[in-house]
Coordinates of N, CA and C in Angstrom, one line a residue:
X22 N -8.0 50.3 117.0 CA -9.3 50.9 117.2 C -10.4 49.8 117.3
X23 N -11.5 50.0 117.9 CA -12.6 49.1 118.7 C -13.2 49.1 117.6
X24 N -14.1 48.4 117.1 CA -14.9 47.8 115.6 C -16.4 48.2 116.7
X25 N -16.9 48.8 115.9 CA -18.1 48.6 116.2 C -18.9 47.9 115.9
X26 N -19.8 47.3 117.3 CA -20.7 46.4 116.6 C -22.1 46.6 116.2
X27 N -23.2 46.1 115.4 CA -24.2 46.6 115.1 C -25.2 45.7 115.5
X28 N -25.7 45.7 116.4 CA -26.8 44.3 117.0 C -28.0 45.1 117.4
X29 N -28.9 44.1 117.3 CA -30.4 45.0 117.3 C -31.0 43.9 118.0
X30 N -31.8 44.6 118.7 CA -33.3 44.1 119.1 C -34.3 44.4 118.4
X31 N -34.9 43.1 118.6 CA -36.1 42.9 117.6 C -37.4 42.6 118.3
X32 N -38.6 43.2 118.5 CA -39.6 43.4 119.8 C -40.5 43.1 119.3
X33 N -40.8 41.5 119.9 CA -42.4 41.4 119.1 C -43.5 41.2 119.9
X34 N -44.5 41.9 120.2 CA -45.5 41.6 121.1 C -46.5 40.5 120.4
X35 N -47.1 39.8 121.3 CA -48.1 38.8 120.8 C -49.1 38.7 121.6
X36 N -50.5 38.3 120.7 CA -51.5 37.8 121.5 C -52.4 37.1 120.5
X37 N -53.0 36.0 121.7 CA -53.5 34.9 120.8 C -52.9 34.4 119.0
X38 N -51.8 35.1 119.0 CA -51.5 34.9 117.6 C -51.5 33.3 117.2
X39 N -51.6 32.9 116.1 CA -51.9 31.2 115.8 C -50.4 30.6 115.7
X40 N -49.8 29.7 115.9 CA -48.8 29.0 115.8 C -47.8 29.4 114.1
X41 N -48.9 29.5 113.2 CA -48.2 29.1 111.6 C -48.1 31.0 111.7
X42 N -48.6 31.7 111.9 CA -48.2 32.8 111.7 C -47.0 33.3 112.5
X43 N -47.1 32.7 113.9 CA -45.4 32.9 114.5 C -44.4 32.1 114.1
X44 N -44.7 31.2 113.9 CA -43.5 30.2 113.1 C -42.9 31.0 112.1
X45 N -43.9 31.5 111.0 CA -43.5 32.8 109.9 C -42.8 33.6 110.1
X46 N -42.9 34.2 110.9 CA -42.6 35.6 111.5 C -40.9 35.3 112.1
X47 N -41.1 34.1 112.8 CA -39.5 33.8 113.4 C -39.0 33.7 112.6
X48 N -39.4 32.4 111.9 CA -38.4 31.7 110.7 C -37.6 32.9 109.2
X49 N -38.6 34.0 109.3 CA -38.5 34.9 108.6 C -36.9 36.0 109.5
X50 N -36.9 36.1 110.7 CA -35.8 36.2 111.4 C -34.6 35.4 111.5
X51 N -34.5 34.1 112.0 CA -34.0 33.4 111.3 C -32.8 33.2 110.4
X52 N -33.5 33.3 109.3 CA -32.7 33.5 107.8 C -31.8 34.6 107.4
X53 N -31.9 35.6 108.5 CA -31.6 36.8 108.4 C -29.7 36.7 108.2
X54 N -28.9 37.0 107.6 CA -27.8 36.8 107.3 C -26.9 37.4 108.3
X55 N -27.4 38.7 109.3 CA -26.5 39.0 110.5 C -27.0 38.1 111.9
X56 N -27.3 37.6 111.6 CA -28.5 36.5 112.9 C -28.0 36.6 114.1
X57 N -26.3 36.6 114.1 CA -25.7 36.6 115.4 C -25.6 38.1 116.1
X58 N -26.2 38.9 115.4 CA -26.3 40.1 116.3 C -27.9 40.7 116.4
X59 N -28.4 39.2 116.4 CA -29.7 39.9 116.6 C -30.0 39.4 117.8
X60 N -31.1 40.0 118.7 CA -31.5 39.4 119.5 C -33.1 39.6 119.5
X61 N -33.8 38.9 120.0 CA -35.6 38.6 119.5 C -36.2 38.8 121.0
X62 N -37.1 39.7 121.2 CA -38.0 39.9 122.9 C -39.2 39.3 122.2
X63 N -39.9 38.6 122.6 CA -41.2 38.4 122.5 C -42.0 38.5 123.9
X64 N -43.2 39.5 123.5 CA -43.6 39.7 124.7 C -45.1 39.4 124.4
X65 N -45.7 38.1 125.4 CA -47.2 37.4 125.2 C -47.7 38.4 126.2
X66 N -48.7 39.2 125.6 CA -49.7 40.4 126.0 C -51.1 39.4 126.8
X67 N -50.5 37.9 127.1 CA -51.7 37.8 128.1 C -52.8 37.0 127.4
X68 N -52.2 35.9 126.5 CA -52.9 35.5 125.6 C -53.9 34.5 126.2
X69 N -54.9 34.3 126.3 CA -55.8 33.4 126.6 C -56.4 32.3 125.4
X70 N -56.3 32.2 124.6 CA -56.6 31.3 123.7 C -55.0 30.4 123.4
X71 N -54.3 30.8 122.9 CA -52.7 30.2 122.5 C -51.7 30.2 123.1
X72 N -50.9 28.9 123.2 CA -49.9 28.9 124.0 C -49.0 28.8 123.0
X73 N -47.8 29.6 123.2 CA -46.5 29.8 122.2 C -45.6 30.0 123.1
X74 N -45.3 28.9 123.7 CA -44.5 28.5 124.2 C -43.7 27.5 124.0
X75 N -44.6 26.4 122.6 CA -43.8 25.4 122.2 C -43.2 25.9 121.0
X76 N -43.9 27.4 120.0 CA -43.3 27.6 119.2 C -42.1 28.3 119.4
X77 N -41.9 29.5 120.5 CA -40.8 30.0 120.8 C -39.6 28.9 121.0
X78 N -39.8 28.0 121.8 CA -38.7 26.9 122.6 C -38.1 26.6 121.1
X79 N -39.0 25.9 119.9 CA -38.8 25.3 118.9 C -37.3 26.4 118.2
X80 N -37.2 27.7 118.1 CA -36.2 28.3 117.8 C -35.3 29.0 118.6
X81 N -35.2 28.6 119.6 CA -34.3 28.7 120.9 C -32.4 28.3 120.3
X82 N -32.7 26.8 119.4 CA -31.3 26.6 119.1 C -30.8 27.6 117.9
X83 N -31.8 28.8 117.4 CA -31.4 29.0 116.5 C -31.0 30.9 116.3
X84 N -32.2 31.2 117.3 CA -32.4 32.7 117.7 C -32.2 32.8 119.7
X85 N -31.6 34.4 119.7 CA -31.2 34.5 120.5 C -32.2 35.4 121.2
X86 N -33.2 34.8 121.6 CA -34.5 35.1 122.0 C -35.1 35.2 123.8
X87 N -35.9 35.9 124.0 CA -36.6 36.0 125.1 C -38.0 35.6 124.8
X88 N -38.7 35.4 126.2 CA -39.9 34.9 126.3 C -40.5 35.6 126.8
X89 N -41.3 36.6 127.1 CA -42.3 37.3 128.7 C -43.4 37.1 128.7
X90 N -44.3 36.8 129.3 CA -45.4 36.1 129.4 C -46.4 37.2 130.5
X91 N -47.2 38.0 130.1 CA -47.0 38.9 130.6 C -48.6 38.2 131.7
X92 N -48.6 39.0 132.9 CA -50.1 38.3 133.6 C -51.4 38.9 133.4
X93 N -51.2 40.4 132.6 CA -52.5 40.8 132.3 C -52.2 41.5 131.0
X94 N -53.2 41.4 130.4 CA -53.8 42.4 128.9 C -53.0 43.8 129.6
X95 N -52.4 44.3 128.7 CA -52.2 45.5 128.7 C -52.2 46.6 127.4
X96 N -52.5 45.6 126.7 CA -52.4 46.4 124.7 C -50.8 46.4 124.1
X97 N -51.1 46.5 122.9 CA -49.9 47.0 122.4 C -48.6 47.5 123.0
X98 N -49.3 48.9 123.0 CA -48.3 50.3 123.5 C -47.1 49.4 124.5
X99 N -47.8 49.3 125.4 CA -47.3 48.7 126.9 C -46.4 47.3 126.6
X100 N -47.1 46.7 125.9 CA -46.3 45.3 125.7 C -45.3 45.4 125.2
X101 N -45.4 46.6 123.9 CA -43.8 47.0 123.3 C -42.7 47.9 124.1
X102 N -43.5 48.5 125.2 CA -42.6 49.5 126.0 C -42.0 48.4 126.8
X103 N -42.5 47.1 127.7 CA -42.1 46.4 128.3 C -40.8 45.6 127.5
X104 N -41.0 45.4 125.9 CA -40.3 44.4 125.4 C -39.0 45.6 125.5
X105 N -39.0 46.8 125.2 CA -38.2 47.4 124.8 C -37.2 47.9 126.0
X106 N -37.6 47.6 127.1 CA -36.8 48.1 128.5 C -36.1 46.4 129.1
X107 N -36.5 45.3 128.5 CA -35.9 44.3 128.0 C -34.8 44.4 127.1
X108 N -34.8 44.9 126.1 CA -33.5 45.0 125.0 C -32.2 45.7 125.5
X109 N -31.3 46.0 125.1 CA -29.5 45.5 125.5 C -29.0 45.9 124.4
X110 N -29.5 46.3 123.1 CA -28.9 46.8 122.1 C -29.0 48.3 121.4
X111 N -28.0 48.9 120.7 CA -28.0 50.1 120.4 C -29.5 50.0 118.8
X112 N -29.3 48.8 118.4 CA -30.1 48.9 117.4 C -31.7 48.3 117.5
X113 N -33.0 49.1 117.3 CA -34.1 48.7 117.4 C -35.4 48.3 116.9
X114 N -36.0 47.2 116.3 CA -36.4 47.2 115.3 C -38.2 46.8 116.2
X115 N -39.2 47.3 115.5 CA -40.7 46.5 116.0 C -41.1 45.6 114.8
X116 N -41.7 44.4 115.8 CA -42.2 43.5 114.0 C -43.7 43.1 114.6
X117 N -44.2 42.9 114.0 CA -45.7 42.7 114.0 C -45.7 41.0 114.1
X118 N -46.3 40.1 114.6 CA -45.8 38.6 115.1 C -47.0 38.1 113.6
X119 N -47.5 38.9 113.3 CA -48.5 37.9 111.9 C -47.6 38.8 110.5
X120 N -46.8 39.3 110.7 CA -45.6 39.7 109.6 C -44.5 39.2 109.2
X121 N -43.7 39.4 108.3 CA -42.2 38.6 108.3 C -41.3 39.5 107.9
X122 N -40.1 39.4 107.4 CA -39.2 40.3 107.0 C -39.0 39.2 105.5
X123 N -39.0 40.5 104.6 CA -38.6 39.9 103.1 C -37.8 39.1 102.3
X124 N -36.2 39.0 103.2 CA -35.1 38.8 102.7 C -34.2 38.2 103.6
X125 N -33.2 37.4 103.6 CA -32.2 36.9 104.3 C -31.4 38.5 104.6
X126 N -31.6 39.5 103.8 CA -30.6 41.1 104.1 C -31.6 42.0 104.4
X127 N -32.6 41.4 105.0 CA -33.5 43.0 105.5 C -32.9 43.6 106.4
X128 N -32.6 43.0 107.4 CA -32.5 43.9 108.5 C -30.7 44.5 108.5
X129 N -29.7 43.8 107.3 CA -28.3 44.0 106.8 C -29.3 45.4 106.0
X130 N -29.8 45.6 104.9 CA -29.7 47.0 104.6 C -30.6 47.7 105.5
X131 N -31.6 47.8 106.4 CA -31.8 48.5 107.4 C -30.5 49.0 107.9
X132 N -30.0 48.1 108.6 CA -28.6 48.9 109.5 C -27.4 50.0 108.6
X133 N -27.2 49.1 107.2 CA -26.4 49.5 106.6 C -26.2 51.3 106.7
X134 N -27.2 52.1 106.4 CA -27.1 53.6 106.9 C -26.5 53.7 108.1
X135 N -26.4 53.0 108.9 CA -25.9 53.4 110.4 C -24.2 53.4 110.4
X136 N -23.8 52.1 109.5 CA -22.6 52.0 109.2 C -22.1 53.0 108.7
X137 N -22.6 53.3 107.3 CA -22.2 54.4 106.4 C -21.9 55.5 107.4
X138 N -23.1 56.2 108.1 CA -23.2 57.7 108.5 C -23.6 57.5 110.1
X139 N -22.6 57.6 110.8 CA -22.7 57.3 112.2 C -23.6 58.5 113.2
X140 N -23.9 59.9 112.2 CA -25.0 60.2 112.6 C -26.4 60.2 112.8
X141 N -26.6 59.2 111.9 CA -27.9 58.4 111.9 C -29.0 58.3 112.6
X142 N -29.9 58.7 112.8 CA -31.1 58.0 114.1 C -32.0 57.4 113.8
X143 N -32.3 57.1 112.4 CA -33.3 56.1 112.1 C -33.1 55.9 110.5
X144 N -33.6 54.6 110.2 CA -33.3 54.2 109.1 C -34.8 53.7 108.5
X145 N -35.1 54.0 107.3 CA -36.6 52.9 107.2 C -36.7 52.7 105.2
X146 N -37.1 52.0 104.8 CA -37.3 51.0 103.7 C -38.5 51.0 103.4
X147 N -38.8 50.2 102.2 CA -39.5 50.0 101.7 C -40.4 48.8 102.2
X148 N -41.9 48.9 101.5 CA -42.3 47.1 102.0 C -43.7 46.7 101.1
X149 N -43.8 45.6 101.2 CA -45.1 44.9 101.0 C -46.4 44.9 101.6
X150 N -47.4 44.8 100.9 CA -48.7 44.8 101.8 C -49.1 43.7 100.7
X151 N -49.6 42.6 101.4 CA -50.2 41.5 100.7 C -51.3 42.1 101.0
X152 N -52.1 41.5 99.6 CA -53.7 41.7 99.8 C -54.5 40.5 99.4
X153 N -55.4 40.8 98.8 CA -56.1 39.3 98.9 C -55.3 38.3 97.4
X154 N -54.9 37.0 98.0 CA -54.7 36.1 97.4 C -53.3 36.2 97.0
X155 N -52.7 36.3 95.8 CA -51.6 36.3 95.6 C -51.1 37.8 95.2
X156 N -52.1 38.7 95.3 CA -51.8 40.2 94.8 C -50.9 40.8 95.9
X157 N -50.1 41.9 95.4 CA -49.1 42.8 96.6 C -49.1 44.3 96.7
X158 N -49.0 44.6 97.4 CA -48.6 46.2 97.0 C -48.0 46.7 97.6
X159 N -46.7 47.8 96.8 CA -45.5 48.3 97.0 C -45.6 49.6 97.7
X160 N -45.0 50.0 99.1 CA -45.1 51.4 100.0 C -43.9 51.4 99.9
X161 N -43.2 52.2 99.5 CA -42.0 52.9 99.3 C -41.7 53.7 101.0
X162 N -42.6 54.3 101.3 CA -42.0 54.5 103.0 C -43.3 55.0 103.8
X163 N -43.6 54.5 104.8 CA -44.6 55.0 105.4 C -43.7 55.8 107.0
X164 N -44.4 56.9 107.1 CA -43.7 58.0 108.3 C -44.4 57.3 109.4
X165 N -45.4 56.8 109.8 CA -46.1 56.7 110.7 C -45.9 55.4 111.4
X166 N -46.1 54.2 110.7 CA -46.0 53.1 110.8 C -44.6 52.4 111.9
X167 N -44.5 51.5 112.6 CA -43.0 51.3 113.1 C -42.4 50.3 112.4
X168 N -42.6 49.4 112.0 CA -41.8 48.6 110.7 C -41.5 49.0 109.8
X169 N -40.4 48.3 109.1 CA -39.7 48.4 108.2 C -38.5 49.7 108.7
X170 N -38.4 50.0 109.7 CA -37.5 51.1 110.0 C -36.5 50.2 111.1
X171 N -35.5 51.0 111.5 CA -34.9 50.7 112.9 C -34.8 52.4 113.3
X172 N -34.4 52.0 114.7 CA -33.9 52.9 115.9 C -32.9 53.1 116.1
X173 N -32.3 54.4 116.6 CA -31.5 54.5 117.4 C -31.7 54.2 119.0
X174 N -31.4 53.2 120.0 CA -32.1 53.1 121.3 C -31.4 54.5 121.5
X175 N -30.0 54.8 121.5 CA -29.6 55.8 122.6 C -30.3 57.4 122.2
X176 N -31.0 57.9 120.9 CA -31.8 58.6 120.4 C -33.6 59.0 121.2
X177 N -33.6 57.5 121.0 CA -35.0 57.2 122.0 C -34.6 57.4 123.3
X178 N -33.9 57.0 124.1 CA -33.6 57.0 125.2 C -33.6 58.9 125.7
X179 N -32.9 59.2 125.0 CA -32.7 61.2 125.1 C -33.7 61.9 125.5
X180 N -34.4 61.4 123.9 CA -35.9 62.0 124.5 C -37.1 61.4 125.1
X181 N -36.5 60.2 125.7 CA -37.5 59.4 126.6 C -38.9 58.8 125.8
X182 N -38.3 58.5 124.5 CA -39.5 58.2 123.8 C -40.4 56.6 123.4
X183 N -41.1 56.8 123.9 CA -42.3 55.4 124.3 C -43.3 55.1 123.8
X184 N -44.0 54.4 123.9 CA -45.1 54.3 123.1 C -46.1 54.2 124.0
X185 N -47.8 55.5 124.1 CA -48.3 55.7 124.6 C -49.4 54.2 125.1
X186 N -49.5 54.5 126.2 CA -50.2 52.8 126.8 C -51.4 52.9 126.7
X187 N -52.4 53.9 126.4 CA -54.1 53.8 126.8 C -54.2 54.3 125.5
X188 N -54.3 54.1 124.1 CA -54.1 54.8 123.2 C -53.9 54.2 122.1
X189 N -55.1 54.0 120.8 CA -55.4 53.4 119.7 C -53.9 54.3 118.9
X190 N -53.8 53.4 117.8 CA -52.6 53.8 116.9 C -51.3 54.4 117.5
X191 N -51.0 53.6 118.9 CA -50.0 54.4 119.4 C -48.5 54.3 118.6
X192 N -48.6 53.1 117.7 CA -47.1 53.4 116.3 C -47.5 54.7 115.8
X193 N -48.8 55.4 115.5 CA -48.5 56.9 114.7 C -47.8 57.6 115.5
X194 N -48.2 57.4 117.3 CA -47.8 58.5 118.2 C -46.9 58.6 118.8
X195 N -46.0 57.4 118.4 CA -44.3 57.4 118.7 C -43.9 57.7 117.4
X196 N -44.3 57.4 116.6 CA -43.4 58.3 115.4 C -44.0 59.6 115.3
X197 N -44.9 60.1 115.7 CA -45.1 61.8 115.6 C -43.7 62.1 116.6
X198 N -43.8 61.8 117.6 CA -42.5 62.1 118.9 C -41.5 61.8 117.9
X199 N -41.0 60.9 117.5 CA -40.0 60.8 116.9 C -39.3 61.8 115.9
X200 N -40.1 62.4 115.1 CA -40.2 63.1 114.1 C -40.0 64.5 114.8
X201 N -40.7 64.8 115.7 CA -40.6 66.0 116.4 C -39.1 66.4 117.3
X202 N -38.6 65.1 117.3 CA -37.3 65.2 118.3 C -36.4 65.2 117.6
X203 N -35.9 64.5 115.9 CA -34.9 64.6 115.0 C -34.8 66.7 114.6
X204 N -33.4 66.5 114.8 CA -33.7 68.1 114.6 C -32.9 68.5 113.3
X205 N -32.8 67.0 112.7 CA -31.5 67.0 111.6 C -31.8 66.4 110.5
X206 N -32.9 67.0 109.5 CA -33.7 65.6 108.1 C -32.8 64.5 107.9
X207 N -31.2 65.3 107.8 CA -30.3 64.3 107.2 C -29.9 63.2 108.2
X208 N -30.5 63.2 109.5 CA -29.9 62.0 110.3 C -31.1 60.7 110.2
X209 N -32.2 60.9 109.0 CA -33.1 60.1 108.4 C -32.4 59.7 107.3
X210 N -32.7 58.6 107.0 CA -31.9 57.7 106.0 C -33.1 56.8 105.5
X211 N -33.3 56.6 104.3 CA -33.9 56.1 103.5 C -33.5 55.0 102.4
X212 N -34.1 53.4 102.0 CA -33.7 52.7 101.2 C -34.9 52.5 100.3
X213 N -34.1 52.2 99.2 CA -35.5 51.9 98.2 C -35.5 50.2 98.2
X214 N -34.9 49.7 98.5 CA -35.1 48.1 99.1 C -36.4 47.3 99.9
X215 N -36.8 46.3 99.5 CA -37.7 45.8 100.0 C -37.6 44.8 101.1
X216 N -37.6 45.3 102.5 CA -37.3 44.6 104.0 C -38.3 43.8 103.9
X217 N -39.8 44.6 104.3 CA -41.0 43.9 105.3 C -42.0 43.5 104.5
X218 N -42.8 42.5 105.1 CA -43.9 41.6 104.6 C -45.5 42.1 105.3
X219 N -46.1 43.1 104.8 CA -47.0 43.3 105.6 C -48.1 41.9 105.4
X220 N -48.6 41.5 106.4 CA -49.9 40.2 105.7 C -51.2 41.1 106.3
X221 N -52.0 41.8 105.5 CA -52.8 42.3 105.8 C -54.0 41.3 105.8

C-alpha cells in the first residue's frame, strides 16, 4: 500500500516588507520539523521600496521555495490567488510575511487531523497576537482569519474557491465561501495548540 504523503504549500505574499521581518517569518519555516515537505511561494505584490531578493536567495539552501516578482500592485486577494495556482500540493497553508509560526511542530500538528481523519477539509489552531512590548494574547480560533489553519487544495479546488481581487478583508471572504461549501461540521478539525505568531 502507497504511504501517503503530507506536503503543503505555504503562500506568502509580500510588499515592501523590511528584511528582519522576512528573515522571521522564513526562519520561523525553517525550523519547522516536517521541512522536507514543505514547499514556500513567495509572491512580491510589486514592491517599490524593498528588494527581497537577497533575503529569499539567503534560504534557498534550506527551503524549498519560489520567488514571483510580480510587475504590478495587485493587493492581497490577487497575490495569494497567483501564489496559490503556483502550489503542487494537496496541503495549503497562508502566512502573513511580518508573522511567524510558533514552534518547530506548527505546521506537524496542523496537518496531524488530516492524518488521523482522511475526511478532513480544514484544520485550524490556536494563536498569538503580540501586543505592545512584551505582552500576548491567546485566540483559541478565529473562523474568519486564514492563518493558523491549513487547506484542503482538492476541497478548494471543487468549489473553485479564491480569494476575491478588488476587495478589503478578502481572508473573511474566502473563509465565508469556505464555510458555506463544508457541508460536514465534522470534516473541521480543531487543535488547542499554539501554531501562529500574530505581530500585530
Amino acid at each position: 500500500m502507497k504511504t501517503e504523503k503530507y506536503k503543503c504549500d505555504i503562500i506568502i505574499p509580500i510588499y515592501n516588507t523590511s528584511d528582519e521581518l522576512l528573515t522571521r517569518c522564513l526562519s520561523s519555516v525553517a525550523m519547522q520539523v516536517n521541512l522536507k515537505d514543505i514547499h514556500v511561494i513567495i509572491v512580491d505584490d510589486c514592491s517599490d521600496k524593498i528588494d527581497s531578493t537577497n533575503v529569499v536567495s539567503s534560504f534557498k539552501d534550506v527551503l524549498d521555495i519560489d520567488y514571483v516578482k510580480l510587475e504590478e500592485n495587485v493587493g492581497a486577494g490577487k497575490a495569494r490567488n497567483i501564489g496559490y495556482e503556483r502550489g503542487k500540493n494537496e496541503y495549503v497553508l497562508f502566512c502573513d510575511s511580518d508573522d511567524s509560526y510558533f514552534s518547530a511542530f506548527s505546521i506537524e500538528k496542523l496537518l496531524q487531523p488530516f492524518k488521523e481523519d482522511k475526511t478532513t477539509l480544514l484544520t485550524m489552531c490556536a494563536f498569538l497576537e503580540q501586543l505592545e512590548g512584551i505582552n500576548f494574547k491567546r485566540h483559541q480560533y478565529n473562523l474568519t482569519w486564514i492563518f493558523s489553519k491549513i487547506y484542503r487544495r482538492s476541497f478548494l479546488d471543487k468549489w473553485n474557491i479564491r480569494f476575491p481581487e478588488a476587495l478589503n478583508n478578502e481572508d473573511v471572504a474566502f473563509n465565508l465561501l469556505v464555510w458555506a461549501c463544508i457541508n460536514d461540521i465534522n470534516k473541521i478539525k480543531y487543535c488547542d495548540d499554539i501554531v501562529y505568531m500574530w505581530h500585530n
